[in-house]
mmCIF file of N, CA and C in Angstrom:
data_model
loop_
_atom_site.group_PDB
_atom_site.id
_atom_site.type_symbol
_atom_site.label_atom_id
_atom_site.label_comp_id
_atom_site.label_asym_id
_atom_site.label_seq_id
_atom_site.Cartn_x
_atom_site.Cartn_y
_atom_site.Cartn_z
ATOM 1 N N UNK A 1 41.961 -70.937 -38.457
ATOM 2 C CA UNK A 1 41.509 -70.380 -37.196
ATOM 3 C C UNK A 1 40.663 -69.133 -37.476
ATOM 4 N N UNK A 2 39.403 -69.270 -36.772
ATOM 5 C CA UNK A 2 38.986 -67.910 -37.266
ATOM 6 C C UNK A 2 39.463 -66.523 -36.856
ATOM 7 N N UNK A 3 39.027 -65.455 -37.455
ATOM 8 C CA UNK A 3 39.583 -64.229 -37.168
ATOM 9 C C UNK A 3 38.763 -63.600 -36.132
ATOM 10 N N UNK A 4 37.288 -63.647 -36.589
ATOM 11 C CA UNK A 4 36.738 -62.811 -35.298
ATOM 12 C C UNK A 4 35.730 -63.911 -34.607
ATOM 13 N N UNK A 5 35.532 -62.910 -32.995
ATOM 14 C CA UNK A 5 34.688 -64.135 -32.475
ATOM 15 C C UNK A 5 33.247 -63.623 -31.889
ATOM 16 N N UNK A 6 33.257 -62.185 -32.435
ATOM 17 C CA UNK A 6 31.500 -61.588 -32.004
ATOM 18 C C UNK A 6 31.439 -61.054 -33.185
ATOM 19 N N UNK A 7 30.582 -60.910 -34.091
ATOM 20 C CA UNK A 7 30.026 -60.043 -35.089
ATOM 21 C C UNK A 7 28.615 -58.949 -35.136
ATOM 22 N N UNK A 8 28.748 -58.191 -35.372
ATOM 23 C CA UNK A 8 27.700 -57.453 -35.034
ATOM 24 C C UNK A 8 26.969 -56.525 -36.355
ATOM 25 N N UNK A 9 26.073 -56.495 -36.837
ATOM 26 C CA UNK A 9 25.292 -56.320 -38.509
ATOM 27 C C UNK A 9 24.425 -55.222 -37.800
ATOM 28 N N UNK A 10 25.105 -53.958 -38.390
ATOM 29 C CA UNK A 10 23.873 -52.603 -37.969
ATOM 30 C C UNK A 10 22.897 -52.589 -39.039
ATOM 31 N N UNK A 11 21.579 -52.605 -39.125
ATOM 32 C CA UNK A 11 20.464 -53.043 -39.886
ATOM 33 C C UNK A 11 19.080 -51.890 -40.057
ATOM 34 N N UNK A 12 18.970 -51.361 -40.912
ATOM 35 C CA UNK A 12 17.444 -50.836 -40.959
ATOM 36 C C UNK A 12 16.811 -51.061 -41.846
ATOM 37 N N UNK A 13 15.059 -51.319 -41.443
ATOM 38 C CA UNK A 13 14.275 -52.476 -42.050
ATOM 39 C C UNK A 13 13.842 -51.547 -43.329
ATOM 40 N N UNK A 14 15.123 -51.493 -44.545
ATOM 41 C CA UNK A 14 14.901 -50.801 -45.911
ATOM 42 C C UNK A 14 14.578 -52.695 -46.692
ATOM 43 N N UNK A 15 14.625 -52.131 -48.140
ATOM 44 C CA UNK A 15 14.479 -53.523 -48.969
ATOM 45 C C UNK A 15 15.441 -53.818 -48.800
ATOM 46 N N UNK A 16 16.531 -53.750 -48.694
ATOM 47 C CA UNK A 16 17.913 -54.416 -48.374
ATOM 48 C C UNK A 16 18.543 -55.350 -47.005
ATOM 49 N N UNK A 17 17.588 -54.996 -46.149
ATOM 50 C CA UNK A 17 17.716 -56.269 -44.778
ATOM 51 C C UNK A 17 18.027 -57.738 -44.889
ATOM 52 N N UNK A 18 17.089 -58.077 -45.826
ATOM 53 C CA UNK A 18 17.183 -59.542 -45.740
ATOM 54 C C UNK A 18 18.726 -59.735 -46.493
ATOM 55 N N UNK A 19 19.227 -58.864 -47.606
ATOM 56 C CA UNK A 19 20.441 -59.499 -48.345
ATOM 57 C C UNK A 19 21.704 -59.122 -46.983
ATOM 58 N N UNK A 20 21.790 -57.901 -46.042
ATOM 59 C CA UNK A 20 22.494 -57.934 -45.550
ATOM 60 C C UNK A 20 22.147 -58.806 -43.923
ATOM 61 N N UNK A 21 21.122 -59.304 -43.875
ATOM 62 C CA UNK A 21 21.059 -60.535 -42.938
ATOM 63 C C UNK A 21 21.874 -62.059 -42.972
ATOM 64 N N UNK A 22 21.645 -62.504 -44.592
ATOM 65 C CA UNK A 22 21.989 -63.145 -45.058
ATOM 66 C C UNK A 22 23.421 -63.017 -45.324
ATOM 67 N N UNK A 23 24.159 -62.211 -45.578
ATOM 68 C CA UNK A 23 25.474 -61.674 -45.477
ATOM 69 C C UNK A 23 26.054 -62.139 -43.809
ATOM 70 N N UNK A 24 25.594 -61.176 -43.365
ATOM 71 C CA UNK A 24 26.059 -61.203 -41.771
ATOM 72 C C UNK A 24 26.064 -62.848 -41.150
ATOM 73 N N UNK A 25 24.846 -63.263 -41.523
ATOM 74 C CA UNK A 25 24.735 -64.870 -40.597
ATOM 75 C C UNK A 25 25.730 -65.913 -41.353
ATOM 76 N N UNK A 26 26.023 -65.790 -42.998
ATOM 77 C CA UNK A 26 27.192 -66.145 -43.476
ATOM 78 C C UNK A 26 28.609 -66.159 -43.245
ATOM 79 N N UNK A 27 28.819 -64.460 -42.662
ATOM 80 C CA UNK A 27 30.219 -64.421 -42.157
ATOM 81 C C UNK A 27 30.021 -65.103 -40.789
ATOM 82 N N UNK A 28 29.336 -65.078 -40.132
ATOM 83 C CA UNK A 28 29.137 -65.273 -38.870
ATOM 84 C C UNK A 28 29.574 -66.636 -38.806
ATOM 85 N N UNK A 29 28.798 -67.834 -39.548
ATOM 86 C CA UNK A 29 28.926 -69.190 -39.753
ATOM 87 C C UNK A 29 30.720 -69.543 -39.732
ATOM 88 N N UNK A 30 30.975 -69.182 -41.400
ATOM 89 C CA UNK A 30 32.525 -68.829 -41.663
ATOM 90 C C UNK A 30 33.324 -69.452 -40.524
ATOM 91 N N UNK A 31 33.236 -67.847 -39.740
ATOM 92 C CA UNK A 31 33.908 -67.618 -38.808
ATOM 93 C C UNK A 31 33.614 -68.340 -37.810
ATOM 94 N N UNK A 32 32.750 -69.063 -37.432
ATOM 95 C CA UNK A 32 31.913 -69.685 -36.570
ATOM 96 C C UNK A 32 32.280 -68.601 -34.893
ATOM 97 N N UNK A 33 31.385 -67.792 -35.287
ATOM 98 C CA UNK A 33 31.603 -66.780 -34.670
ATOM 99 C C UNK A 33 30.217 -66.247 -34.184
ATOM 100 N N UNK A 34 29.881 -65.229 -33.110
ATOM 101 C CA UNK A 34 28.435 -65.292 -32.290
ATOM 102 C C UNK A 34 28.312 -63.953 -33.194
ATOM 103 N N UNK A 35 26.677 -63.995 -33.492
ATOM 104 C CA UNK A 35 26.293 -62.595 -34.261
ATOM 105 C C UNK A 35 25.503 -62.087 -33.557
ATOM 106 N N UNK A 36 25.626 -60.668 -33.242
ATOM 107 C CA UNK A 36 24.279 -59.420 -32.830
ATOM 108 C C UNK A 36 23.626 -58.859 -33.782
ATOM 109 N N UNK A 37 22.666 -58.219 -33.376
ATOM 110 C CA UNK A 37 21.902 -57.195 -34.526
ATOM 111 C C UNK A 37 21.546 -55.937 -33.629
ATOM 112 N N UNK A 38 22.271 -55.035 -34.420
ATOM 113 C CA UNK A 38 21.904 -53.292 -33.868
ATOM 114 C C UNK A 38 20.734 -52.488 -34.678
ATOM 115 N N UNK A 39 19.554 -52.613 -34.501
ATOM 116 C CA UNK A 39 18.820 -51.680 -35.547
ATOM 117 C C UNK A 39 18.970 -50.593 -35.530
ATOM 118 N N UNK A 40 19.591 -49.542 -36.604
ATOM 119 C CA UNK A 40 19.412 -48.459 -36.629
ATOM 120 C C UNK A 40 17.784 -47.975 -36.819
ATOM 121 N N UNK A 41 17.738 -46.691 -35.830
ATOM 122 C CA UNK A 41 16.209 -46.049 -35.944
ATOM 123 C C UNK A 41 16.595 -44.714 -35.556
ATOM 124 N N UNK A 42 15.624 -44.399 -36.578
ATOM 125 C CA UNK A 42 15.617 -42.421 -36.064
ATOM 126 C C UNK A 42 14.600 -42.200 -35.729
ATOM 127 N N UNK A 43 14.440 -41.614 -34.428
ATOM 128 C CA UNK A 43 13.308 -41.492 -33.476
ATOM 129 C C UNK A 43 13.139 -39.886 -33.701
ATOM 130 N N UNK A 44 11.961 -39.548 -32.987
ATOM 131 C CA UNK A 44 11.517 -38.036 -33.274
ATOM 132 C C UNK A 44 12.478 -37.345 -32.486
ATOM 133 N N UNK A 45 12.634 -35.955 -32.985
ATOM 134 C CA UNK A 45 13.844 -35.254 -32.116
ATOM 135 C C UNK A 45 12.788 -34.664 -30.889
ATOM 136 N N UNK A 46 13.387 -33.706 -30.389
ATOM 137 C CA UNK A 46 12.835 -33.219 -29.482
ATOM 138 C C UNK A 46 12.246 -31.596 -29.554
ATOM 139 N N UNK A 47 11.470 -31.563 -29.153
ATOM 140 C CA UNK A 47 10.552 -30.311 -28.976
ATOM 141 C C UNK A 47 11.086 -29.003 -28.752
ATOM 142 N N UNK A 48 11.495 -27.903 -29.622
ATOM 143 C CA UNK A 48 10.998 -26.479 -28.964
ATOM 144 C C UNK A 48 10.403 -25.693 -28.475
ATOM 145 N N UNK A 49 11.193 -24.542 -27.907
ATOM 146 C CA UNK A 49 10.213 -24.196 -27.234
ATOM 147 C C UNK A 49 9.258 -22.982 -28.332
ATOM 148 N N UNK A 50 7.823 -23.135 -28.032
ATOM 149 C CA UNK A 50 7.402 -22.362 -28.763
ATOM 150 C C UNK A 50 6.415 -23.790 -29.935
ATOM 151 N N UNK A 51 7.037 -24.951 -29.895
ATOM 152 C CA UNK A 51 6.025 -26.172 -30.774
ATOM 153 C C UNK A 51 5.424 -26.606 -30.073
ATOM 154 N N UNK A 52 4.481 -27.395 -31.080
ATOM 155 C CA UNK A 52 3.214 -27.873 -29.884
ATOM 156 C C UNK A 52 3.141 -28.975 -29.183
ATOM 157 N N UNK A 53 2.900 -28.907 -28.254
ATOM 158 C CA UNK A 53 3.091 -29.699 -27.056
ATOM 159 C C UNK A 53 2.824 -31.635 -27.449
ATOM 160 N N UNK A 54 3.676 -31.875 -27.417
ATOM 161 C CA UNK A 54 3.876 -33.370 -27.794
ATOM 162 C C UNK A 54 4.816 -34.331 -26.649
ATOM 163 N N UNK A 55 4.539 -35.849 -26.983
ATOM 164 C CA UNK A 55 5.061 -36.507 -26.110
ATOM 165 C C UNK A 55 6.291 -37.523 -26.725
ATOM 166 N N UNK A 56 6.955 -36.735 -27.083
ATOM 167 C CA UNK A 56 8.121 -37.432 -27.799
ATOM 168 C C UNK A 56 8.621 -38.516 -27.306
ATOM 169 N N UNK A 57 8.525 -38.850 -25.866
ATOM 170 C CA UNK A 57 9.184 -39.965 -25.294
ATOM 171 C C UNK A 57 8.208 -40.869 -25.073
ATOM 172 N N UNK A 58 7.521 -40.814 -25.037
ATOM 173 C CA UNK A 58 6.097 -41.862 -25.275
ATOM 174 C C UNK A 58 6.289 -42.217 -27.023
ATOM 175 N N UNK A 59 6.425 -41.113 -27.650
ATOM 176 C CA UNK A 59 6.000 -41.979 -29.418
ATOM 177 C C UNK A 59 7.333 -42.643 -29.513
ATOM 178 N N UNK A 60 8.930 -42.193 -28.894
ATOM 179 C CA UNK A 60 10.066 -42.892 -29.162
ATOM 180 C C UNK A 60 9.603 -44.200 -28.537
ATOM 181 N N UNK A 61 9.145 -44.733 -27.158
ATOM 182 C CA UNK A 61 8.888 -46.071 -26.695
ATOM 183 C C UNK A 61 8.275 -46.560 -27.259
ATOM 184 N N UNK A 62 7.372 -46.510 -28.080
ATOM 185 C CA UNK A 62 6.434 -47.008 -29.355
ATOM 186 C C UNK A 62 6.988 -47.135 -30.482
ATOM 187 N N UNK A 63 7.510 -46.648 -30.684
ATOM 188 C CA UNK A 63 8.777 -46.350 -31.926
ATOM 189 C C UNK A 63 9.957 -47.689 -31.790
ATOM 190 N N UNK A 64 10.308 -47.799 -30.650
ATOM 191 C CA UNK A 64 11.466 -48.550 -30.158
ATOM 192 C C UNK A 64 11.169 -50.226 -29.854
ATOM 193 N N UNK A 65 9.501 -50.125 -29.504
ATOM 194 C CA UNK A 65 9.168 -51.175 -28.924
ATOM 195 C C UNK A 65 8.959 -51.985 -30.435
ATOM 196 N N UNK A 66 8.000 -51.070 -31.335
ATOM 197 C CA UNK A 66 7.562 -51.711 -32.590
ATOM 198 C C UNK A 66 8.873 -52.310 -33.397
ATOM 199 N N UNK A 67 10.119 -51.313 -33.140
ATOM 200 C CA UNK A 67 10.597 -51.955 -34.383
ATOM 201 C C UNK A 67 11.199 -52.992 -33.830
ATOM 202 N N UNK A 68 11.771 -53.115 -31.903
ATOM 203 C CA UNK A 68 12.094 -54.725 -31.697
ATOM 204 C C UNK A 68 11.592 -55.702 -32.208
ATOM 205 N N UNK A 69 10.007 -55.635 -32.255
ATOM 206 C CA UNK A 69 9.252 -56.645 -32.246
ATOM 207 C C UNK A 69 8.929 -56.975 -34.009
ATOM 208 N N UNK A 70 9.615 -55.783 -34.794
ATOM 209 C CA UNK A 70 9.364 -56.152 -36.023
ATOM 210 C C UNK A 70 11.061 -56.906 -36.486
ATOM 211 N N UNK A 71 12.128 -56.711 -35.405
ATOM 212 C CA UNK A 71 13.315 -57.113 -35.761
ATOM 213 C C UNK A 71 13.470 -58.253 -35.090
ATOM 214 N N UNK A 72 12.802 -59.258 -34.124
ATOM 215 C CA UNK A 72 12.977 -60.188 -34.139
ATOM 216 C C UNK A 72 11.860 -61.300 -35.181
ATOM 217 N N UNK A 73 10.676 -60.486 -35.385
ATOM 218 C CA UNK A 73 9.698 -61.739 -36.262
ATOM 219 C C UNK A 73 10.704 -61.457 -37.764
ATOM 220 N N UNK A 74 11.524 -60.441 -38.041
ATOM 221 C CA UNK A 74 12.225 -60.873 -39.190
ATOM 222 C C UNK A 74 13.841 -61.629 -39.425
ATOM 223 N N UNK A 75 13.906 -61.871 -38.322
ATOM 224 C CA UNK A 75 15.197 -62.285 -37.694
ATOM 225 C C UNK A 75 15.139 -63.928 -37.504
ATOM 226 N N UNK A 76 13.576 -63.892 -37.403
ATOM 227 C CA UNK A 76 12.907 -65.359 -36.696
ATOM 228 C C UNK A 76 13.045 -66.416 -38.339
ATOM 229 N N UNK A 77 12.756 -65.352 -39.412
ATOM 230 C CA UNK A 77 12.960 -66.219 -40.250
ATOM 231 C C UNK A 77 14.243 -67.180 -40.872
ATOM 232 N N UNK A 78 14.987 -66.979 -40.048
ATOM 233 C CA UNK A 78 16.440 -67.552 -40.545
ATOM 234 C C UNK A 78 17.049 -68.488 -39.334
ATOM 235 N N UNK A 79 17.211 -69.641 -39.271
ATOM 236 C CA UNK A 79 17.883 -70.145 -38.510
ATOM 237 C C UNK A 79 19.236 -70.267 -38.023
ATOM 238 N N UNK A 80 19.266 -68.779 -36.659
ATOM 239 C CA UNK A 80 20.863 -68.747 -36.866
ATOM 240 C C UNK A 80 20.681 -68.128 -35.273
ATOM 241 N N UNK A 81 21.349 -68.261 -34.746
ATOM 242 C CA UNK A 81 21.154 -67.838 -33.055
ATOM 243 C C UNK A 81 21.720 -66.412 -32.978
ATOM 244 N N UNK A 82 21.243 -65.178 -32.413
ATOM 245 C CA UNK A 82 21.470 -64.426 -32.692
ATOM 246 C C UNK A 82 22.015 -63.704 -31.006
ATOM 247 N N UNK A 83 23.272 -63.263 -30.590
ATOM 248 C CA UNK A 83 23.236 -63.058 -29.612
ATOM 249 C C UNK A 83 22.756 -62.051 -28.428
ATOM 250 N N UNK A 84 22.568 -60.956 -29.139
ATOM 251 C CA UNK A 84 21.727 -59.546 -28.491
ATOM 252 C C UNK A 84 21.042 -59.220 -29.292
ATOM 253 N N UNK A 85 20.375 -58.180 -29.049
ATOM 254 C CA UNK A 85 19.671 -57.439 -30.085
ATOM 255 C C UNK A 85 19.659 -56.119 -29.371
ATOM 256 N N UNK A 86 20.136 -55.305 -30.124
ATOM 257 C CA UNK A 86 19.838 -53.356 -29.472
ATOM 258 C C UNK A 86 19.578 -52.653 -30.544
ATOM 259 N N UNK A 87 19.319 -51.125 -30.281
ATOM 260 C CA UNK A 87 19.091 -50.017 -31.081
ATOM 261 C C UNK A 87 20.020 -49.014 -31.215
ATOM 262 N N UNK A 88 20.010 -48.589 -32.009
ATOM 263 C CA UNK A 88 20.798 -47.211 -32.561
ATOM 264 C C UNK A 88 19.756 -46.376 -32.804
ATOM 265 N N UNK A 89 20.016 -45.493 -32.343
ATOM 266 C CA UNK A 89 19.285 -43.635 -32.294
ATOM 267 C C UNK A 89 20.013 -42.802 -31.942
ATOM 268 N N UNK A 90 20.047 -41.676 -32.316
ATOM 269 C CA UNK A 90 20.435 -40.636 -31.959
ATOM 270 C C UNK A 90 21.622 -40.038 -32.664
ATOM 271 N N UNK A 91 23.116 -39.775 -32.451
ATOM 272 C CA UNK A 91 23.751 -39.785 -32.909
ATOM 273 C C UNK A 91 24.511 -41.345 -33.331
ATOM 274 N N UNK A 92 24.680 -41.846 -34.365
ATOM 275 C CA UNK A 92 24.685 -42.893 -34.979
ATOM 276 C C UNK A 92 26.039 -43.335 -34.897
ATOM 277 N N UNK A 93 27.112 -42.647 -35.275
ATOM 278 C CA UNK A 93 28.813 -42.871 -34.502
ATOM 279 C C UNK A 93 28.993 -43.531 -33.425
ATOM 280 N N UNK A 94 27.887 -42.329 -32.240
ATOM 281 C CA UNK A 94 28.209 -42.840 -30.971
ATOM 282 C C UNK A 94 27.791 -43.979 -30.976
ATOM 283 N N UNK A 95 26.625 -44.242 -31.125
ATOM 284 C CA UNK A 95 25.814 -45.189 -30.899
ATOM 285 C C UNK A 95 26.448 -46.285 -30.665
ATOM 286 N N UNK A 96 26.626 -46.516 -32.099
ATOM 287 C CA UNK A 96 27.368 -47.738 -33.074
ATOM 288 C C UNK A 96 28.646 -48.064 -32.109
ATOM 289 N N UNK A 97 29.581 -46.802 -31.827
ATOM 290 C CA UNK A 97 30.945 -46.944 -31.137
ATOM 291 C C UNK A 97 30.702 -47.429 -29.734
ATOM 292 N N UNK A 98 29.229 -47.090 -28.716
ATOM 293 C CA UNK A 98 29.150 -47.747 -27.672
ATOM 294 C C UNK A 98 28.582 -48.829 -27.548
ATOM 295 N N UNK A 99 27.927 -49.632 -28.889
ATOM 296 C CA UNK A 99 27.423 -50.752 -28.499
ATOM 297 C C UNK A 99 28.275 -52.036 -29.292
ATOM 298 N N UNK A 100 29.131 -51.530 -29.753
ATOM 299 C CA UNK A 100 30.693 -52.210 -30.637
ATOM 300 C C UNK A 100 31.586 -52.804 -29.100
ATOM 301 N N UNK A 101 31.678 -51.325 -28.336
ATOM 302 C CA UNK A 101 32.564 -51.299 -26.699
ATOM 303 C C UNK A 101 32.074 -52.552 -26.203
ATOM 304 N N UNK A 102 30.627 -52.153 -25.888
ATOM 305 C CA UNK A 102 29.782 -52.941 -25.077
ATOM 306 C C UNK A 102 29.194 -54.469 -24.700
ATOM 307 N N UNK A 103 29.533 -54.640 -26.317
ATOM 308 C CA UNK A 103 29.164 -56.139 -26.439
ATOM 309 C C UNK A 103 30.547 -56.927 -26.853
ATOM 310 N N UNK A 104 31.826 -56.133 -27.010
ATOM 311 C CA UNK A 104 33.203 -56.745 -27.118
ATOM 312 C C UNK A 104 33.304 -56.701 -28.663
ATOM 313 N N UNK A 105 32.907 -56.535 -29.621
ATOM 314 C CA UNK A 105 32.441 -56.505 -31.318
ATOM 315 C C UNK A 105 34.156 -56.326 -31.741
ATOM 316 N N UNK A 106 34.121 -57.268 -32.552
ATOM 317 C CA UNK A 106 35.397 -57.465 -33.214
ATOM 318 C C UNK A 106 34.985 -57.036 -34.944
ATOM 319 N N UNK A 107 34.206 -56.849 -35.454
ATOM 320 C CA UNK A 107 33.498 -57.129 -36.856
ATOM 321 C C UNK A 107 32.218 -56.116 -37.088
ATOM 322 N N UNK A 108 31.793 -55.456 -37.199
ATOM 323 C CA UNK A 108 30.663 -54.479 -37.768
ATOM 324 C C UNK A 108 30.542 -54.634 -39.325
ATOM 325 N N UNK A 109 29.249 -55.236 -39.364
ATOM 326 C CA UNK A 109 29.035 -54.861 -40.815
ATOM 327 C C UNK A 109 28.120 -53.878 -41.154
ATOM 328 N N UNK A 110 28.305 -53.444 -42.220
ATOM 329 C CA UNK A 110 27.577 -52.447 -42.622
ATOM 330 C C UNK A 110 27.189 -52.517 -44.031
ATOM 331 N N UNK A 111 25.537 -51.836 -44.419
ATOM 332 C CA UNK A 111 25.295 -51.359 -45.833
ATOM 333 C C UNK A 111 25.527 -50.126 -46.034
ATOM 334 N N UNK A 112 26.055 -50.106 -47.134
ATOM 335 C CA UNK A 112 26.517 -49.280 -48.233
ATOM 336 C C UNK A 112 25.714 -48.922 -49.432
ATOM 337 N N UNK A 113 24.736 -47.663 -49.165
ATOM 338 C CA UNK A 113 24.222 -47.215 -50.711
ATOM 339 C C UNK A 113 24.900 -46.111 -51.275
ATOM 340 N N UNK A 114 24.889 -46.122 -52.550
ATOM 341 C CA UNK A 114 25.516 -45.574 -53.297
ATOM 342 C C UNK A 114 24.614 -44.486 -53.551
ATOM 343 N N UNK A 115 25.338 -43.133 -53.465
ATOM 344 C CA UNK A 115 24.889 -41.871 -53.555
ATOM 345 C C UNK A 115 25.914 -41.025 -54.961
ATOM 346 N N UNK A 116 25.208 -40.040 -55.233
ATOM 347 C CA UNK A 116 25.486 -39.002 -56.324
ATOM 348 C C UNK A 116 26.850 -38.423 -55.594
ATOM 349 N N UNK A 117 27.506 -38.041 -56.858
ATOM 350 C CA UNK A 117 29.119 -37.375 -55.940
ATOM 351 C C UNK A 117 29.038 -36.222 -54.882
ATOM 352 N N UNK A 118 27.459 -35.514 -55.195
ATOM 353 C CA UNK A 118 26.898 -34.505 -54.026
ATOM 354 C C UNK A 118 26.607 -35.070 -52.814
ATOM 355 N N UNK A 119 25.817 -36.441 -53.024
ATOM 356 C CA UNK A 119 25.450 -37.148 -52.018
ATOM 357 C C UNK A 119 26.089 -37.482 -50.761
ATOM 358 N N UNK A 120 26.873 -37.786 -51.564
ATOM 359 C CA UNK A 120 28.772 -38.113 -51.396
ATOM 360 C C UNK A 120 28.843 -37.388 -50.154
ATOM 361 N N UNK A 121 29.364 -36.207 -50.567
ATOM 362 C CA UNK A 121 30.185 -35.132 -49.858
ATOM 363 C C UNK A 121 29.214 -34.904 -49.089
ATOM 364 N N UNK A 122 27.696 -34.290 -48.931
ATOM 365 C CA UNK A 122 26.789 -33.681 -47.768
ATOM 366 C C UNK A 122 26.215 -34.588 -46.996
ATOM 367 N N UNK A 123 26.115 -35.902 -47.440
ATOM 368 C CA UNK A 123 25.193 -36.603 -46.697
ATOM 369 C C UNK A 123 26.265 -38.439 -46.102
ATOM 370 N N UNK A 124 27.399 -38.447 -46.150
ATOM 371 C CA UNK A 124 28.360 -39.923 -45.552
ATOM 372 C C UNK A 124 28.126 -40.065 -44.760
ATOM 373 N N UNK A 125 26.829 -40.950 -44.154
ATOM 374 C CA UNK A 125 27.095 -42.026 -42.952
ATOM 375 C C UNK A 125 27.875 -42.293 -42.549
ATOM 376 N N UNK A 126 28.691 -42.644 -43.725
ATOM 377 C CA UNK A 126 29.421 -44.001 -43.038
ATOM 378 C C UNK A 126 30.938 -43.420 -42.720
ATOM 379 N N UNK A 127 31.272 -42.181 -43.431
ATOM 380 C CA UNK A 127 32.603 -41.693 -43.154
ATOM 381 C C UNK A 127 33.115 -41.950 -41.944
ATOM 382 N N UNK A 128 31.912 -40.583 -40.883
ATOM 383 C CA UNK A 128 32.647 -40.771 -39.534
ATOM 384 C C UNK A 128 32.536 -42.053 -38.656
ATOM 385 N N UNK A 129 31.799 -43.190 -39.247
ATOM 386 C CA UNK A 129 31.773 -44.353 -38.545
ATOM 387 C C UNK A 129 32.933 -45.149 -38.800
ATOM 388 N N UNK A 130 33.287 -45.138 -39.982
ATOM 389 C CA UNK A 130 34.466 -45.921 -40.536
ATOM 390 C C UNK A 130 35.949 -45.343 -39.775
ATOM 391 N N UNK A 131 35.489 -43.706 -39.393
ATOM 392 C CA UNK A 131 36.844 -43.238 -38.883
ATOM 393 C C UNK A 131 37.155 -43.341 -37.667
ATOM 394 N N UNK A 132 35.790 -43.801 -36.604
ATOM 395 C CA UNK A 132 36.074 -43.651 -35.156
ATOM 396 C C UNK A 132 36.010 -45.165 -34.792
ATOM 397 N N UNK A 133 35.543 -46.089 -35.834
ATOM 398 C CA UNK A 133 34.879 -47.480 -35.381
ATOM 399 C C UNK A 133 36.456 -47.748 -34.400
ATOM 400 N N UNK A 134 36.164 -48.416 -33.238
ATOM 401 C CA UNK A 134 37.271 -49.092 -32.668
ATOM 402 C C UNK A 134 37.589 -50.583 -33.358
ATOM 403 N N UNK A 135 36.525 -51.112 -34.116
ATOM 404 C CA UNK A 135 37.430 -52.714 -34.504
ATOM 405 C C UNK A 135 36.866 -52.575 -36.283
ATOM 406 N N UNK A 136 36.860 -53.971 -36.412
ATOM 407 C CA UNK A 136 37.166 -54.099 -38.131
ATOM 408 C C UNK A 136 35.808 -53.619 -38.894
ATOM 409 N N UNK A 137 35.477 -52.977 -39.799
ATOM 410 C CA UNK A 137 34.294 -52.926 -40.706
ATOM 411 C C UNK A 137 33.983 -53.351 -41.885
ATOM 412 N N UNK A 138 33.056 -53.491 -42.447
ATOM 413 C CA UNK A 138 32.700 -54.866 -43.623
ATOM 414 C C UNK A 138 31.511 -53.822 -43.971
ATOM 415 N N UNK A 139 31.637 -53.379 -45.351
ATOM 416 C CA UNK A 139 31.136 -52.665 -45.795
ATOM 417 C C UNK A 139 30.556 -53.562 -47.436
ATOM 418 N N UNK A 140 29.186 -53.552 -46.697
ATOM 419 C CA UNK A 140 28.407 -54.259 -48.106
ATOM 420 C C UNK A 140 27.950 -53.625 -48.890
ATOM 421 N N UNK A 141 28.157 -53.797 -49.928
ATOM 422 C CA UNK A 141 27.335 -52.700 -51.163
ATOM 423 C C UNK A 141 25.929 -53.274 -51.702
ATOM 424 N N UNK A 142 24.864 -52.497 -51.340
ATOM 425 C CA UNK A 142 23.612 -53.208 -51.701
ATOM 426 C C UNK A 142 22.776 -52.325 -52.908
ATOM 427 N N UNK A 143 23.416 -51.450 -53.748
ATOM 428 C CA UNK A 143 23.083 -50.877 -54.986
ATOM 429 C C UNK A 143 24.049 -51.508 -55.339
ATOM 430 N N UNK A 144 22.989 -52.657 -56.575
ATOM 431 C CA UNK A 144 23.878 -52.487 -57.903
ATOM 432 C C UNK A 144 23.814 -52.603 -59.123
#
């Protein structure tokens, strides 16, 4: 019987996409279980006062629109039905933790690069995601 029955693969279009695509639509099969895709993206922050006058929410909709449209023509290459598709920006915890809520996500997978023991300590993604996630995480290692 399978274990989970939505899976959901947080993704950014590094050289490592396609191996953790291929990962994700695998467990997915497995399990014969429905898969999403969350792209992580870091969009421009926002303006001080005193910088020069820019339209941050115009280049984020350009920003947001391009990489849909670059995450389904790479998505298109694999035959596997994919059930949503959303974004991650901003704070990346939350993100992740409201669109896990949102779509019912039993399964999050995730890549895993391997950083220096400094790396480690100043810079863990994945710490506070692993600590607040509400359901299971699958942590792929794509250095190796």
């Amino acid at each position: 019987m399978p274990q989970y029955q939505h899976i959901m693969l947080a993704v950014n279009f590094d050289e490592n996409a396609n191996i953790l695509i291929e990962k994700a639509i695998q467990q997915s099969r497995s399990e014969q279980a429905s898969l999403s895709v969350i792209h992580v993206e870091y969009l421009t922050g926002k303006p001080y006062n005193g910088m020069f006058d820019t339209n941050t929410q115009k280049t984020n909709l350009i920003i947001e629109q391009s990489s849909n449209d670059a995450m389904k023509k790479l998505l298109a290459n694999y035959c596997h039905p994919i059930e949503s598709y959303s974004q991650c920006h901003d704070n990346l915890t939350t993100s992740l933790t409201e669109a896990v809520k949102k779509y019912k996500i039993d399964l999050l997978i995730l890549g895993h690069h391997r950083h220096s023991w400094l790396g480690e300590m100043l810079t863990s993604v994945s710490e506070p995601v692993i600590r607040k996630m509400p359901c299971d995480i699958l942590l792929i290692k794509v250095d190796k």
